Amino acid sequence: MRVPSHESLKVFGPSVSTAEGSDWQRQRKLTATPFNEQKSSSVWSESLRQANDILQSWTSCGLDGAEYCAEDVRTLAINVLAFAGFQKSYPFKGSHQADTTTTTTTTTTPSTYRDALAIILQNVLALLVVPSQVFSLPFLPKKWAQVGWAKTAFKKYMLEQLADEKQLISKGKPGSGTLVSNLVRASEEPKALGKSNTGKVHKPLSIDEILGNIFIFNFAGHDTTSISLAYAIFLLAAHPKVQDWISEEIDFYLGSEPDPTKWQYETTFPKLQRCLAVLLETLRLYNPIPGVPKHTGPRPQHLTLSNTLILDIPPNTLVVPGLQALHTHPRYWGPDSLTWRPSRWIIPSPSPPANPSLHTTLLTEKLLTPQKGTFIAWSEGLQNCPGKKFAQVEFVATMARLFRDHRAEAVPDSGLGESLEEARERVMGVVRDSDVELLLKMRETGGVRIRWVER
């Protein structure tokens, strides 16, 4: 028996998120292939490219600041996903610029993979709860009809990729590097298929499973990343000292190289631990996913504490651990567990010299590994999120580019006679005013302007 809430995820077909047992084991093995170091390198490069464009857009707003930062990082995240999916880089356009969706003049049908993906992700809740056949009904409102067209177009683009990849395989040629390419090749190569626990060779992914997993990768990776970026930017604008703290690291490792295209993933990403700490601390307090659904399966599960049986959980039971309670428990996170403090994730040298230089401090810092079970932003155990590294690489690259030469400042409301400190407090008020609508996010961000000034 599958978790009922997961059935709605089969928008394009079954996936690793809807499978269980040996079928989950098979899909997890075959779908892990796209998230390799080669893919991380391309995600790093594309994220830097998009972050460079978004920074130019925001700085063009001058001292008045950019009002739609949260919406703009959604565009950045869509463009990075589209690059990973189609190996095509799309130019960034901000919310104050022209509409980014290219459509035909007669049908408003999305004309590119990126446009179809954008419409799908903007309307994902409708796709999850409304039966598919509804979107093909005549006389639908234009917006609903466009969702149906986007779904059809997205599937068409993916099937074309799949056919092209199979043709390349038949000719013995290398793959295109897209997510579809990686999944098809993982299913076609005998070594990649592997064996189950019973010794049988795993069967390849079906076409529907490839399509289903591509959708899940995009659905799971877009909103969670863009929401985390939005929270982080607002929190950093309200905490200038944390900006100084990550700028120290960025300056130390990237200060001598002004050209972001020369920032190599392999040598740069592992060093930017403070930038990664900003993501981890943001997810600790403002994780877009309020709970990670788990399922007991066909057998009862025994919950024990200190080797003492606490509870028998019946079979086929949905269990949703409360992330917010776990991530803010003072036992694990200290008396300031409700405070956003990214430095808690950085462990200084246990035996620093007297008056250590910044050079020595940064080179000896280590990233905190939380006690097992106390931080599950990407879930934990066998069924953890396969896109964890993808999200981390995208986030760190974006932070590095945005804050290498600039600072983010909350723009005081002149009509209210605000001071800079009052503007920062207003930003924190927007952060605190968060709500769960499928995912946790800030309720209203449009009233906040953030200006990006050279430092």
PDB file of C-alpha atoms in Angstrom, residues 156-264:
ATOM      1  CA  LYS A 156       6.334  16.320 -26.073  1.00  0.00           C
ATOM      2  CA  TYR A 157       9.743  17.901 -25.424  1.00  0.00           C
ATOM      3  CA  MET A 158      10.732  15.074 -23.083  1.00  0.00           C
ATOM      4  CA  LEU A 159       9.625  12.359 -25.538  1.00  0.00           C
ATOM      5  CA  GLU A 160      11.619  14.049 -28.300  1.00  0.00           C
ATOM      6  CA  GLN A 161      14.679  14.040 -26.051  1.00  0.00           C
ATOM      7  CA  LEU A 162      14.116  10.402 -25.234  1.00  0.00           C
ATOM      8  CA  ALA A 163      13.876   9.430 -28.911  1.00  0.00           C
ATOM      9  CA  ASP A 164      16.997  11.456 -29.764  1.00  0.00           C
ATOM     10  CA  GLU A 165      18.932   9.812 -26.957  1.00  0.00           C
ATOM     11  CA  LYS A 166      17.967   6.310 -27.994  1.00  0.00           C
ATOM     12  CA  GLN A 167      19.118   7.145 -31.514  1.00  0.00           C
ATOM     13  CA  LEU A 168      22.501   8.338 -30.188  1.00  0.00           C
ATOM     14  CA  ILE A 169      22.847   5.128 -28.197  1.00  0.00           C
ATOM     15  CA  SER A 170      22.072   3.006 -31.266  1.00  0.00           C
ATOM     16  CA  LYS A 171      24.866   4.820 -33.138  1.00  0.00           C
ATOM     17  CA  GLY A 172      27.331   4.445 -30.283  1.00  0.00           C
ATOM     18  CA  LYS A 173      27.580   8.200 -29.766  1.00  0.00           C
ATOM     19  CA  PRO A 174      27.983  10.043 -26.409  1.00  0.00           C
ATOM     20  CA  GLY A 175      24.932  11.393 -24.639  1.00  0.00           C
ATOM     21  CA  SER A 176      23.568  14.916 -24.764  1.00  0.00           C
ATOM     22  CA  GLY A 177      24.071  15.453 -21.025  1.00  0.00           C
ATOM     23  CA  THR A 178      20.416  16.204 -20.245  1.00  0.00           C
ATOM     24  CA  LEU A 179      18.493  14.614 -17.376  1.00  0.00           C
ATOM     25  CA  VAL A 180      16.589  12.499 -19.884  1.00  0.00           C
ATOM     26  CA  SER A 181      19.904  11.430 -21.409  1.00  0.00           C
ATOM     27  CA  ASN A 182      21.261  10.376 -18.030  1.00  0.00           C
ATOM     28  CA  LEU A 183      18.140   8.384 -17.167  1.00  0.00           C
ATOM     29  CA  VAL A 184      17.928   6.661 -20.556  1.00  0.00           C
ATOM     30  CA  ARG A 185      21.588   5.673 -20.483  1.00  0.00           C
ATOM     31  CA  ALA A 186      21.309   4.438 -16.910  1.00  0.00           C
ATOM     32  CA  SER A 187      18.516   2.153 -18.083  1.00  0.00           C
ATOM     33  CA  GLU A 188      20.227   1.043 -21.293  1.00  0.00           C
ATOM     34  CA  GLU A 189      23.671   0.176 -19.943  1.00  0.00           C
ATOM     35  CA  PRO A 190      23.849  -3.323 -18.395  1.00  0.00           C
ATOM     36  CA  LYS A 191      26.391  -2.279 -15.734  1.00  0.00           C
ATOM     37  CA  ALA A 192      24.157   0.569 -14.575  1.00  0.00           C
ATOM     38  CA  LEU A 193      21.133  -1.679 -14.165  1.00  0.00           C
ATOM     39  CA  GLY A 194      22.705  -3.686 -11.337  1.00  0.00           C
ATOM     40  CA  LYS A 195      20.922  -6.391  -9.377  1.00  0.00           C
ATOM     41  CA  SER A 196      18.245  -6.499  -6.730  1.00  0.00           C
ATOM     42  CA  ASN A 197      18.626  -8.113  -3.312  1.00  0.00           C
ATOM     43  CA  THR A 198      17.400 -11.373  -4.835  1.00  0.00           C
ATOM     44  CA  GLY A 199      20.134 -11.344  -7.468  1.00  0.00           C
ATOM     45  CA  LYS A 200      17.896 -10.488 -10.409  1.00  0.00           C
ATOM     46  CA  VAL A 201      18.981  -7.818 -12.883  1.00  0.00           C
ATOM     47  CA  HIS A 202      16.930  -4.649 -12.476  1.00  0.00           C
ATOM     48  CA  LYS A 203      14.594  -3.949 -15.361  1.00  0.00           C
ATOM     49  CA  PRO A 204      15.142  -0.616 -17.151  1.00  0.00           C
ATOM     50  CA  LEU A 205      13.034   2.434 -16.428  1.00  0.00           C
ATOM     51  CA  SER A 206       9.922   2.550 -18.570  1.00  0.00           C
ATOM     52  CA  ILE A 207       9.109   5.640 -20.637  1.00  0.00           C
ATOM     53  CA  ASP A 208       6.435   6.650 -18.125  1.00  0.00           C
ATOM     54  CA  GLU A 209       8.920   6.218 -15.253  1.00  0.00           C
ATOM     55  CA  ILE A 210      11.490   8.403 -17.004  1.00  0.00           C
ATOM     56  CA  LEU A 211       8.866  11.103 -17.558  1.00  0.00           C
ATOM     57  CA  GLY A 212       7.570  10.727 -13.999  1.00  0.00           C
ATOM     58  CA  ASN A 213      11.027  11.099 -12.492  1.00  0.00           C
ATOM     59  CA  ILE A 214      11.885  14.131 -14.631  1.00  0.00           C
ATOM     60  CA  PHE A 215       8.737  15.821 -13.309  1.00  0.00           C
ATOM     61  CA  ILE A 216       9.576  14.893  -9.709  1.00  0.00           C
ATOM     62  CA  PHE A 217      13.132  16.239 -10.034  1.00  0.00           C
ATOM     63  CA  ASN A 218      11.780  19.563 -11.289  1.00  0.00           C
ATOM     64  CA  PHE A 219       8.885  19.761  -8.833  1.00  0.00           C
ATOM     65  CA  ALA A 220      11.014  18.857  -5.805  1.00  0.00           C
ATOM     66  CA  GLY A 221      13.956  20.993  -6.856  1.00  0.00           C
ATOM     67  CA  HIS A 222      12.363  24.246  -7.944  1.00  0.00           C
ATOM     68  CA  ASP A 223      10.189  25.690  -5.209  1.00  0.00           C
ATOM     69  CA  THR A 224      12.332  24.349  -2.362  1.00  0.00           C
ATOM     70  CA  THR A 225      15.461  25.981  -3.797  1.00  0.00           C
ATOM     71  CA  SER A 226      13.843  29.263  -4.836  1.00  0.00           C
ATOM     72  CA  ILE A 227      12.044  29.646  -1.494  1.00  0.00           C
ATOM     73  CA  SER A 228      15.289  28.969   0.387  1.00  0.00           C
ATOM     74  CA  LEU A 229      17.100  31.556  -1.745  1.00  0.00           C
ATOM     75  CA  ALA A 230      14.373  34.126  -1.063  1.00  0.00           C
ATOM     76  CA  TYR A 231      14.503  33.537   2.690  1.00  0.00           C
ATOM     77  CA  ALA A 232      18.304  33.709   2.699  1.00  0.00           C
ATOM     78  CA  ILE A 233      18.425  37.006   0.779  1.00  0.00           C
ATOM     79  CA  PHE A 234      15.849  38.622   3.075  1.00  0.00           C
ATOM     80  CA  LEU A 235      17.620  37.314   6.184  1.00  0.00           C
ATOM     81  CA  LEU A 236      21.007  38.517   4.957  1.00  0.00           C
ATOM     82  CA  ALA A 237      19.564  41.956   4.151  1.00  0.00           C
ATOM     83  CA  ALA A 238      18.355  42.106   7.755  1.00  0.00           C
ATOM     84  CA  HIS A 239      21.676  40.844   9.178  1.00  0.00           C
ATOM     85  CA  PRO A 240      24.590  42.880   7.762  1.00  0.00           C
ATOM     86  CA  LYS A 241      27.088  41.246  10.141  1.00  0.00           C
ATOM     87  CA  VAL A 242      26.332  37.839   8.592  1.00  0.00           C
ATOM     88  CA  GLN A 243      26.963  39.397   5.182  1.00  0.00           C
ATOM     89  CA  ASP A 244      30.353  40.562   6.461  1.00  0.00           C
ATOM     90  CA  TRP A 245      31.024  37.038   7.720  1.00  0.00           C
ATOM     91  CA  ILE A 246      30.360  35.299   4.385  1.00  0.00           C
ATOM     92  CA  SER A 247      32.117  38.108   2.487  1.00  0.00           C
ATOM     93  CA  GLU A 248      35.298  37.329   4.419  1.00  0.00           C
ATOM     94  CA  GLU A 249      35.222  33.818   3.019  1.00  0.00           C
ATOM     95  CA  ILE A 250      34.290  34.877  -0.518  1.00  0.00           C
ATOM     96  CA  ASP A 251      37.026  37.530  -0.572  1.00  0.00           C
ATOM     97  CA  PHE A 252      39.607  35.086   0.737  1.00  0.00           C
ATOM     98  CA  TYR A 253      38.958  32.396  -1.849  1.00  0.00           C
ATOM     99  CA  LEU A 254      37.692  34.454  -4.815  1.00  0.00           C
ATOM    100  CA  GLY A 255      39.008  37.955  -4.220  1.00  0.00           C
ATOM    101  CA  SER A 256      41.877  37.603  -6.680  1.00  0.00           C
ATOM    102  CA  GLU A 257      39.652  36.348  -9.507  1.00  0.00           C
ATOM    103  CA  PRO A 258      36.955  38.843 -10.594  1.00  0.00           C
ATOM    104  CA  ASP A 259      35.740  36.676 -13.486  1.00  0.00           C
ATOM    105  CA  PRO A 260      33.061  34.210 -12.254  1.00  0.00           C
ATOM    106  CA  THR A 261      33.515  32.033 -15.340  1.00  0.00           C
ATOM    107  CA  LYS A 262      36.922  31.078 -13.943  1.00  0.00           C
ATOM    108  CA  TRP A 263      35.557  29.939 -10.572  1.00  0.00           C
ATOM    109  CA  GLN A 264      35.948  26.189 -10.876  1.00  0.00           C
TER     110      GLN A 264
END
